Amino acid sequence: MEGDKSYEHHQQVNCGCGLSELFDLTGKIAIVTGASRGLGRAIAIGLAKAGANLVVTDVLDVREAIEEVQRTGREAVGLKVDVTNKKDVEEMAKQTINKFGRIDILVNNAGIYRSSTAESMSEGDWDKVVDVNLKGEFLCAQEVGRQMIRQREGKIVNIASVAGQFASPQSAAYNASKAGVILLTKTLAVEWAKHNIQVNSICPGVFATPMTEGLMEDKSFLNTVRSDVPMARAGRPDEIVGAVIFLASKASSYVTGHALVVDGGWTASL
Ligand SMILES: NC(=O)c1ccc[n+]([C@@H]2O[C@H](COP(=O)([O-])OP(=O)(O)OC[C@H]3O[C@@H](n4cnc5c(N)ncnc54)[C@H](O)[C@@H]3O)[C@@H](O)[C@H]2O)c1
């Protein structure tokens, strides 16, 4: 290996971490958007259990989510943030830095779904879905990314969907927005690799959350889940947490631009 620069570099930066250290987030500062309920709340609690202090944000009330995070023994502050509003997003980054001095992890989770055939989808629904799901993730990544560039490190996890990888019907805006998130993620990963910022996305399959509440009560939808998803069930919100911790921790130090599917085998069977 004499003269092999990449090997030398590897030797210099090798942290020699033990297994628990690889996934340890003690003292890290994490922002989660859309964290009042559903996957976002589970992610905030999961990050806190791994050691992070949390900034819990949503357009909805976040008090319950904050109390749950605080029960883990970590610090949590709540902010009302509409991810489509640039001023809110700027304030989110500013207040996090004022309170904690830095931002280590951003989980871009806020998202909405509107069902409609393509021919009857209103322009308003299209704009709303693309605004929240795609522009919202960009605005948050941009603002937090600027701070991470100054810090020379950071982890961004964008919640996309398997709907960004294959076309589920009556979901043109949602599918397009989530496909956009996957390529936005790759673009940021490529641009910010030199700043030591890793940017990855997660593609959940079907999870039981308030977003899918109506569907979970629909027998034919449940039958489709049982027949089409190899694990024959929807995911529980806590089952997204391991993937987020992996992508937010040292364990993924050489992983960037990836779209990690968490779907009970659904896309593997397509
Ligand atoms: N539940 C699923 O089956 C599933 C599958 C694939 C992807 N996802 C994605 O996971 C993420 C979380 O979904 P969920 O199922 O927990 O949904 P949810 O509706 O239960 O929670 C979404 C949260 O985002 C918040 N939000 C909506 N618009 C916002 C805005 N403009 N600014 C800030 N917050 C806003 C909501 O208030 C809510 O608290 C979304 O991006 C969703 O598209 C969910």
mmCIF file of C-alpha atoms and ligand atoms in Angstrom:
data_model
loop_
_atom_site.group_PDB
_atom_site.id
_atom_site.type_symbol
_atom_site.label_atom_id
_atom_site.label_comp_id
_atom_site.label_asym_id
_atom_site.label_seq_id
_atom_site.Cartn_x
_atom_site.Cartn_y
_atom_site.Cartn_z
ATOM 1 C CA MET A 1 0.000 0.000 0.000
ATOM 2 C CA GLU A 2 3.059 2.296 -0.007
ATOM 3 C CA GLY A 3 2.290 5.539 -1.850
ATOM 4 C CA ASP A 4 -1.467 4.874 -1.868
ATOM 5 C CA LYS A 5 -2.875 8.231 -0.781
ATOM 6 C CA SER A 6 -6.449 7.017 -0.275
ATOM 7 C CA TYR A 7 -5.172 4.292 2.065
ATOM 8 C CA GLU A 8 -3.184 6.877 4.057
ATOM 9 C CA HIS A 9 -6.243 9.090 4.287
ATOM 10 C CA HIS A 10 -8.296 6.159 5.513
ATOM 11 C CA GLN A 11 -5.703 5.485 8.192
ATOM 12 C CA GLN A 12 -5.808 9.106 9.361
ATOM 13 C CA VAL A 13 -9.554 9.385 9.686
ATOM 14 C CA ASN A 14 -10.279 5.871 10.930
ATOM 15 C CA CYS A 15 -12.147 6.530 14.183
ATOM 16 C CA GLY A 16 -11.733 2.998 15.503
ATOM 17 C CA CYS A 17 -15.298 3.211 16.808
ATOM 18 C CA GLY A 18 -16.930 0.458 18.795
ATOM 19 C CA LEU A 19 -20.320 -0.735 17.576
ATOM 20 C CA SER A 20 -22.396 1.376 19.960
ATOM 21 C CA GLU A 21 -20.289 4.454 19.192
ATOM 22 C CA LEU A 22 -21.086 4.100 15.499
ATOM 23 C CA PHE A 23 -24.769 4.740 16.153
ATOM 24 C CA ASP A 24 -24.393 7.028 19.174
ATOM 25 C CA LEU A 25 -25.883 10.521 18.752
ATOM 26 C CA THR A 26 -25.055 11.816 22.230
ATOM 27 C CA GLY A 27 -24.856 15.602 22.212
ATOM 28 C CA LYS A 28 -25.892 15.919 18.549
ATOM 29 C CA ILE A 29 -28.434 18.587 17.611
ATOM 30 C CA ALA A 30 -31.242 17.386 15.340
ATOM 31 C CA ILE A 31 -34.123 19.186 13.632
ATOM 32 C CA VAL A 32 -37.148 17.144 12.527
ATOM 33 C CA THR A 33 -39.862 18.769 10.391
ATOM 34 C CA GLY A 34 -43.479 17.612 10.520
ATOM 35 C CA ALA A 35 -42.744 16.058 13.907
ATOM 36 C CA SER A 36 -46.076 16.648 15.645
ATOM 37 C CA ARG A 37 -47.317 13.145 14.774
ATOM 38 C CA GLY A 38 -46.782 10.066 12.620
ATOM 39 C CA LEU A 39 -43.345 9.163 11.323
ATOM 40 C CA GLY A 40 -41.886 12.554 12.287
ATOM 41 C CA ARG A 41 -42.784 12.135 15.948
ATOM 42 C CA ALA A 42 -41.393 8.579 16.004
ATOM 43 C CA ILE A 43 -38.186 9.831 14.367
ATOM 44 C CA ALA A 44 -37.781 12.669 16.902
ATOM 45 C CA ILE A 45 -38.217 10.247 19.818
ATOM 46 C CA GLY A 46 -35.875 7.704 18.200
ATOM 47 C CA LEU A 47 -33.130 10.297 17.655
ATOM 48 C CA ALA A 48 -33.503 11.416 21.276
ATOM 49 C CA LYS A 49 -33.202 7.826 22.528
ATOM 50 C CA ALA A 50 -29.959 7.627 20.518
ATOM 51 C CA GLY A 51 -28.726 10.693 22.444
ATOM 52 C CA ALA A 52 -29.638 13.729 20.331
ATOM 53 C CA ASN A 53 -31.219 16.962 21.538
ATOM 54 C CA LEU A 54 -34.186 17.899 19.398
ATOM 55 C CA VAL A 55 -35.801 20.829 17.654
ATOM 56 C CA VAL A 56 -39.314 19.565 16.988
ATOM 57 C CA THR A 57 -41.125 21.525 14.273
ATOM 58 C CA ASP A 58 -44.517 21.407 12.569
ATOM 59 C CA VAL A 59 -47.431 23.565 11.457
ATOM 60 C CA LEU A 60 -49.457 21.686 14.099
ATOM 61 C CA ASP A 61 -49.060 21.839 17.870
ATOM 62 C CA VAL A 62 -45.858 20.035 18.930
ATOM 63 C CA ARG A 63 -46.330 20.063 22.722
ATOM 64 C CA GLU A 64 -47.147 16.349 23.037
ATOM 65 C CA ALA A 65 -44.206 15.379 20.838
ATOM 66 C CA ILE A 66 -41.882 17.584 22.911
ATOM 67 C CA GLU A 67 -43.077 15.989 26.153
ATOM 68 C CA GLU A 68 -42.374 12.536 24.728
ATOM 69 C CA VAL A 69 -38.878 13.565 23.632
ATOM 70 C CA GLN A 70 -38.189 15.123 27.041
ATOM 71 C CA ARG A 71 -39.222 11.863 28.756
ATOM 72 C CA THR A 72 -36.106 10.289 27.151
ATOM 73 C CA GLY A 73 -34.021 12.733 29.220
ATOM 74 C CA ARG A 74 -32.922 14.848 26.245
ATOM 75 C CA GLU A 75 -33.562 18.517 25.594
ATOM 76 C CA ALA A 76 -36.333 19.427 23.175
ATOM 77 C CA VAL A 77 -37.591 22.747 21.899
ATOM 78 C CA GLY A 78 -40.607 23.233 19.695
ATOM 79 C CA LEU A 79 -41.069 25.655 16.818
ATOM 80 C CA LYS A 80 -44.020 26.392 14.598
ATOM 81 C CA VAL A 81 -42.557 26.006 11.108
ATOM 82 C CA ASP A 82 -44.319 25.844 7.772
ATOM 83 C CA VAL A 83 -41.639 24.309 5.537
ATOM 84 C CA THR A 84 -42.987 26.163 2.485
ATOM 85 C CA ASN A 85 -42.418 29.519 4.173
ATOM 86 C CA LYS A 86 -38.836 30.729 3.714
ATOM 87 C CA LYS A 87 -39.031 33.107 6.701
ATOM 88 C CA ASP A 88 -40.165 30.237 9.000
ATOM 89 C CA VAL A 89 -37.336 28.067 7.699
ATOM 90 C CA GLU A 90 -34.728 30.808 8.216
ATOM 91 C CA GLU A 91 -36.066 31.330 11.735
ATOM 92 C CA MET A 92 -35.883 27.557 12.392
ATOM 93 C CA ALA A 93 -32.163 27.481 11.588
ATOM 94 C CA LYS A 94 -31.481 30.758 13.429
ATOM 95 C CA GLN A 95 -33.264 29.730 16.624
ATOM 96 C CA THR A 96 -31.596 26.305 16.628
ATOM 97 C CA ILE A 97 -28.161 27.924 16.338
ATOM 98 C CA ASN A 98 -29.014 30.510 19.025
ATOM 99 C CA LYS A 99 -30.113 27.773 21.414
ATOM 100 C CA PHE A 100 -27.647 24.963 20.667
ATOM 101 C CA GLY A 101 -24.830 26.601 18.678
ATOM 102 C CA ARG A 102 -24.945 24.156 15.762
ATOM 103 C CA ILE A 103 -27.082 21.790 13.671
ATOM 104 C CA ASP A 104 -25.797 18.237 13.175
ATOM 105 C CA ILE A 105 -28.846 16.488 11.741
ATOM 106 C CA LEU A 106 -31.824 17.591 9.641
ATOM 107 C CA VAL A 107 -34.669 15.160 9.000
ATOM 108 C CA ASN A 108 -36.863 16.589 6.252
ATOM 109 C CA ASN A 109 -40.046 14.701 7.068
ATOM 110 C CA ALA A 110 -43.004 17.094 6.609
ATOM 111 C CA GLY A 111 -45.229 15.919 3.796
ATOM 112 C CA ILE A 112 -48.806 15.761 2.558
ATOM 113 C CA TYR A 113 -50.808 13.484 0.283
ATOM 114 C CA ARG A 114 -53.732 14.303 -2.017
ATOM 115 C CA SER A 115 -55.467 11.587 -4.006
ATOM 116 C CA SER A 116 -56.946 12.352 -7.407
ATOM 117 C CA THR A 117 -56.847 11.028 -10.948
ATOM 118 C CA ALA A 118 -54.462 13.013 -13.127
ATOM 119 C CA GLU A 119 -57.276 14.344 -15.299
ATOM 120 C CA SER A 120 -59.225 15.762 -12.362
ATOM 121 C CA MET A 121 -56.385 16.988 -10.138
ATOM 122 C CA SER A 122 -56.781 20.682 -9.341
ATOM 123 C CA GLU A 123 -53.904 23.069 -9.903
ATOM 124 C CA GLY A 124 -54.208 24.012 -6.223
ATOM 125 C CA ASP A 125 -53.676 20.405 -5.072
ATOM 126 C CA TRP A 126 -50.720 19.981 -7.420
ATOM 127 C CA ASP A 127 -49.091 23.183 -6.149
ATOM 128 C CA LYS A 128 -49.710 22.366 -2.477
ATOM 129 C CA VAL A 129 -48.274 18.833 -2.680
ATOM 130 C CA VAL A 130 -45.201 19.840 -4.679
ATOM 131 C CA ASP A 131 -44.680 22.906 -2.463
ATOM 132 C CA VAL A 132 -44.693 21.003 0.834
ATOM 133 C CA ASN A 133 -43.047 17.761 -0.283
ATOM 134 C CA LEU A 134 -40.386 19.070 -2.651
ATOM 135 C CA LYS A 135 -39.847 22.805 -2.240
ATOM 136 C CA GLY A 136 -40.198 22.471 1.547
ATOM 137 C CA GLU A 137 -37.429 19.859 1.705
ATOM 138 C CA PHE A 138 -35.234 22.047 -0.532
ATOM 139 C CA LEU A 139 -35.744 25.220 1.533
ATOM 140 C CA CYS A 140 -34.918 23.417 4.801
ATOM 141 C CA ALA A 141 -31.897 21.622 3.316
ATOM 142 C CA GLN A 142 -30.621 24.893 1.806
ATOM 143 C CA GLU A 143 -30.903 26.899 5.021
ATOM 144 C CA VAL A 144 -29.541 24.169 7.309
ATOM 145 C CA GLY A 145 -26.963 23.184 4.658
ATOM 146 C CA ARG A 146 -25.448 26.690 4.828
ATOM 147 C CA GLN A 147 -24.796 26.168 8.548
ATOM 148 C CA MET A 148 -23.456 22.640 7.956
ATOM 149 C CA ILE A 149 -21.050 24.037 5.331
ATOM 150 C CA ARG A 150 -19.760 26.495 7.968
ATOM 151 C CA GLN A 151 -19.409 23.617 10.449
ATOM 152 C CA ARG A 152 -17.735 21.396 7.796
ATOM 153 C CA GLU A 153 -20.025 18.505 8.670
ATOM 154 C CA GLY A 154 -23.650 17.443 8.764
ATOM 155 C CA LYS A 155 -26.232 14.764 8.032
ATOM 156 C CA ILE A 156 -29.418 15.373 6.074
ATOM 157 C CA VAL A 157 -32.104 12.692 5.811
ATOM 158 C CA ASN A 158 -34.914 13.416 3.365
ATOM 159 C CA ILE A 159 -38.097 11.401 3.731
ATOM 160 C CA ALA A 160 -39.191 10.437 0.214
ATOM 161 C CA SER A 161 -41.402 7.415 -0.546
ATOM 162 C CA VAL A 162 -41.528 4.232 -2.598
ATOM 163 C CA ALA A 163 -44.055 6.335 -4.550
ATOM 164 C CA GLY A 164 -41.023 8.207 -5.885
ATOM 165 C CA GLN A 165 -39.761 4.960 -7.418
ATOM 166 C CA PHE A 166 -42.870 3.452 -8.991
ATOM 167 C CA ALA A 167 -46.231 4.860 -10.069
ATOM 168 C CA SER A 168 -49.046 4.261 -7.626
ATOM 169 C CA PRO A 169 -52.338 5.418 -9.227
ATOM 170 C CA GLN A 170 -54.228 8.637 -8.402
ATOM 171 C CA SER A 171 -51.085 10.209 -7.019
ATOM 172 C CA ALA A 172 -49.448 12.200 -9.853
ATOM 173 C CA ALA A 173 -48.384 15.166 -7.714
ATOM 174 C CA TYR A 174 -47.306 13.021 -4.755
ATOM 175 C CA ASN A 175 -45.324 10.575 -6.911
ATOM 176 C CA ALA A 176 -43.641 13.375 -8.855
ATOM 177 C CA SER A 177 -42.770 15.263 -5.655
ATOM 178 C CA LYS A 178 -41.222 12.159 -4.059
ATOM 179 C CA ALA A 179 -39.239 11.271 -7.209
ATOM 180 C CA GLY A 180 -38.047 14.887 -7.036
ATOM 181 C CA VAL A 181 -36.921 14.383 -3.435
ATOM 182 C CA ILE A 182 -34.826 11.365 -4.441
ATOM 183 C CA LEU A 183 -32.968 13.320 -7.161
ATOM 184 C CA LEU A 184 -32.742 16.465 -5.022
ATOM 185 C CA THR A 185 -31.053 14.256 -2.413
ATOM 186 C CA LYS A 186 -28.525 12.923 -4.918
ATOM 187 C CA THR A 187 -27.791 16.435 -6.193
ATOM 188 C CA LEU A 188 -27.169 17.821 -2.693
ATOM 189 C CA ALA A 189 -25.064 14.750 -1.860
ATOM 190 C CA VAL A 190 -22.843 15.392 -4.881
ATOM 191 C CA GLU A 191 -22.585 19.165 -4.330
ATOM 192 C CA TRP A 192 -21.916 18.966 -0.598
ATOM 193 C CA ALA A 193 -19.675 15.892 -0.426
ATOM 194 C CA LYS A 194 -16.673 18.243 -0.300
ATOM 195 C CA HIS A 195 -18.144 19.900 2.806
ATOM 196 C CA ASN A 196 -18.408 16.546 4.617
ATOM 197 C CA ILE A 197 -22.218 16.655 4.530
ATOM 198 C CA GLN A 198 -23.928 13.352 3.786
ATOM 199 C CA VAL A 199 -27.390 13.630 2.238
ATOM 200 C CA ASN A 200 -29.574 10.545 1.887
ATOM 201 C CA SER A 201 -33.243 9.757 1.435
ATOM 202 C CA ILE A 202 -35.521 7.133 2.938
ATOM 203 C CA CYS A 203 -38.349 5.617 0.908
ATOM 204 C CA PRO A 204 -41.018 4.287 3.280
ATOM 205 C CA GLY A 205 -43.612 1.854 1.964
ATOM 206 C CA VAL A 206 -46.992 1.792 3.746
ATOM 207 C CA PHE A 207 -46.882 2.932 7.381
ATOM 208 C CA ALA A 208 -49.789 3.285 9.777
ATOM 209 C CA THR A 209 -49.883 7.019 10.579
ATOM 210 C CA PRO A 210 -52.526 9.763 10.614
ATOM 211 C CA MET A 211 -51.735 10.285 6.895
ATOM 212 C CA THR A 212 -52.890 6.752 6.056
ATOM 213 C CA GLU A 213 -55.614 6.524 8.744
ATOM 214 C CA GLY A 214 -58.466 6.439 6.215
ATOM 215 C CA LEU A 215 -56.710 3.818 4.083
ATOM 216 C CA MET A 216 -56.051 1.609 7.106
ATOM 217 C CA GLU A 217 -59.800 1.410 7.680
ATOM 218 C CA ASP A 218 -60.441 0.397 4.060
ATOM 219 C CA LYS A 219 -60.678 -3.401 3.774
ATOM 220 C CA SER A 220 -59.690 -3.532 0.109
ATOM 221 C CA PHE A 221 -56.573 -1.415 0.805
ATOM 222 C CA LEU A 222 -55.616 -3.702 3.697
ATOM 223 C CA ASN A 223 -56.109 -6.746 1.466
ATOM 224 C CA THR A 224 -53.818 -5.159 -1.127
ATOM 225 C CA VAL A 225 -51.176 -4.579 1.546
ATOM 226 C CA ARG A 226 -51.501 -8.228 2.658
ATOM 227 C CA SER A 227 -51.164 -9.531 -0.884
ATOM 228 C CA ASP A 228 -48.615 -7.077 -2.364
ATOM 229 C CA VAL A 229 -46.240 -6.465 0.532
ATOM 230 C CA PRO A 230 -44.143 -9.606 1.124
ATOM 231 C CA MET A 231 -44.200 -8.991 4.908
ATOM 232 C CA ALA A 232 -48.013 -8.788 4.547
ATOM 233 C CA ARG A 233 -48.516 -5.792 6.842
ATOM 234 C CA ALA A 234 -48.020 -2.041 7.116
ATOM 235 C CA GLY A 235 -44.996 -0.709 8.992
ATOM 236 C CA ARG A 236 -45.215 0.732 12.509
ATOM 237 C CA PRO A 237 -43.817 4.278 12.846
ATOM 238 C CA ASP A 238 -41.035 3.039 15.157
ATOM 239 C CA GLU A 239 -39.830 0.779 12.325
ATOM 240 C CA ILE A 240 -38.522 3.808 10.395
ATOM 241 C CA VAL A 241 -36.237 4.835 13.256
ATOM 242 C CA GLY A 242 -33.330 2.417 12.650
ATOM 243 C CA ALA A 243 -32.881 3.648 9.086
ATOM 244 C CA VAL A 244 -32.872 7.284 10.234
ATOM 245 C CA ILE A 245 -30.340 6.645 13.009
ATOM 246 C CA PHE A 246 -28.085 4.814 10.553
ATOM 247 C CA LEU A 247 -28.170 7.745 8.113
ATOM 248 C CA ALA A 248 -27.789 10.341 10.901
ATOM 249 C CA SER A 249 -24.808 8.690 12.597
ATOM 250 C CA LYS A 250 -21.147 7.810 12.032
ATOM 251 C CA ALA A 251 -22.324 4.396 10.870
ATOM 252 C CA SER A 252 -23.096 5.938 7.458
ATOM 253 C CA SER A 253 -19.912 8.040 7.140
ATOM 254 C CA TYR A 254 -19.292 6.796 3.553
ATOM 255 C CA VAL A 255 -22.956 6.640 2.468
ATOM 256 C CA THR A 256 -24.297 9.614 0.525
ATOM 257 C CA GLY A 257 -26.877 10.110 -2.225
ATOM 258 C CA HIS A 258 -28.572 6.813 -1.371
ATOM 259 C CA ALA A 259 -32.330 6.125 -1.315
ATOM 260 C CA LEU A 260 -32.943 3.572 1.443
ATOM 261 C CA VAL A 261 -36.161 1.599 1.000
ATOM 262 C CA VAL A 262 -38.028 0.598 4.192
ATOM 263 C CA ASP A 263 -41.085 -1.186 2.854
ATOM 264 C CA GLY A 264 -41.438 -4.778 4.075
ATOM 265 C CA GLY A 265 -40.118 -5.998 0.713
ATOM 266 C CA TRP A 266 -42.795 -4.274 -1.400
ATOM 267 C CA THR A 267 -40.525 -2.799 -4.122
ATOM 268 C CA ALA A 268 -38.366 -5.942 -4.163
ATOM 269 C CA SER A 269 -41.393 -7.863 -5.411
ATOM 270 C CA LEU A 270 -42.311 -5.463 -8.255
HETATM 271 N N1 LIG B 1 -47.351 6.945 6.156
HETATM 272 C C1 LIG B 1 -46.901 6.388 5.036
HETATM 273 O O1 LIG B 1 -47.357 5.305 4.626
HETATM 274 C C2 LIG B 1 -45.808 7.059 4.238
HETATM 275 C C3 LIG B 1 -45.279 6.358 3.167
HETATM 276 C C4 LIG B 1 -44.263 6.943 2.414
HETATM 277 C C5 LIG B 1 -43.798 8.200 2.744
HETATM 278 N N2 LIG B 1 -44.346 8.863 3.786
HETATM 279 C C6 LIG B 1 -43.807 10.200 4.067
HETATM 280 O O2 LIG B 1 -43.415 10.275 5.413
HETATM 281 C C7 LIG B 1 -43.549 11.629 5.886
HETATM 282 C C8 LIG B 1 -44.378 11.621 7.157
HETATM 283 O O3 LIG B 1 -45.665 11.113 6.833
HETATM 284 P P1 LIG B 1 -46.720 10.605 7.916
HETATM 285 O O4 LIG B 1 -47.296 9.376 7.377
HETATM 286 O O5 LIG B 1 -46.121 10.647 9.278
HETATM 287 O O6 LIG B 1 -47.814 11.774 7.742
HETATM 288 P P2 LIG B 1 -48.643 12.586 8.827
HETATM 289 O O7 LIG B 1 -49.696 13.314 8.037
HETATM 290 O O8 LIG B 1 -49.078 11.702 9.902
HETATM 291 O O9 LIG B 1 -47.569 13.615 9.374
HETATM 292 C C9 LIG B 1 -47.046 14.617 8.541
HETATM 293 C C10 LIG B 1 -46.723 15.831 9.377
HETATM 294 O O10 LIG B 1 -46.248 16.852 8.488
HETATM 295 C C11 LIG B 1 -46.830 18.074 8.906
HETATM 296 N N3 LIG B 1 -46.882 19.035 7.820
HETATM 297 C C12 LIG B 1 -47.721 19.051 6.759
HETATM 298 N N4 LIG B 1 -47.502 20.150 6.017
HETATM 299 C C13 LIG B 1 -46.515 20.848 6.634
HETATM 300 C C14 LIG B 1 -45.859 22.066 6.358
HETATM 301 N N5 LIG B 1 -46.181 22.823 5.296
HETATM 302 N N6 LIG B 1 -44.867 22.466 7.191
HETATM 303 C C15 LIG B 1 -44.540 21.730 8.271
HETATM 304 N N7 LIG B 1 -45.147 20.579 8.601
HETATM 305 C C16 LIG B 1 -46.116 20.144 7.781
HETATM 306 C C17 LIG B 1 -48.224 17.686 9.379
HETATM 307 O O11 LIG B 1 -48.778 18.701 10.193
HETATM 308 C C18 LIG B 1 -47.960 16.397 10.100
HETATM 309 O O12 LIG B 1 -47.656 16.575 11.454
HETATM 310 C C19 LIG B 1 -44.181 12.406 4.735
HETATM 311 O O13 LIG B 1 -43.166 13.064 4.001
HETATM 312 C C20 LIG B 1 -44.822 11.321 3.901
HETATM 313 O O14 LIG B 1 -44.991 11.707 2.558
HETATM 314 C C21 LIG B 1 -45.352 8.336 4.549
#
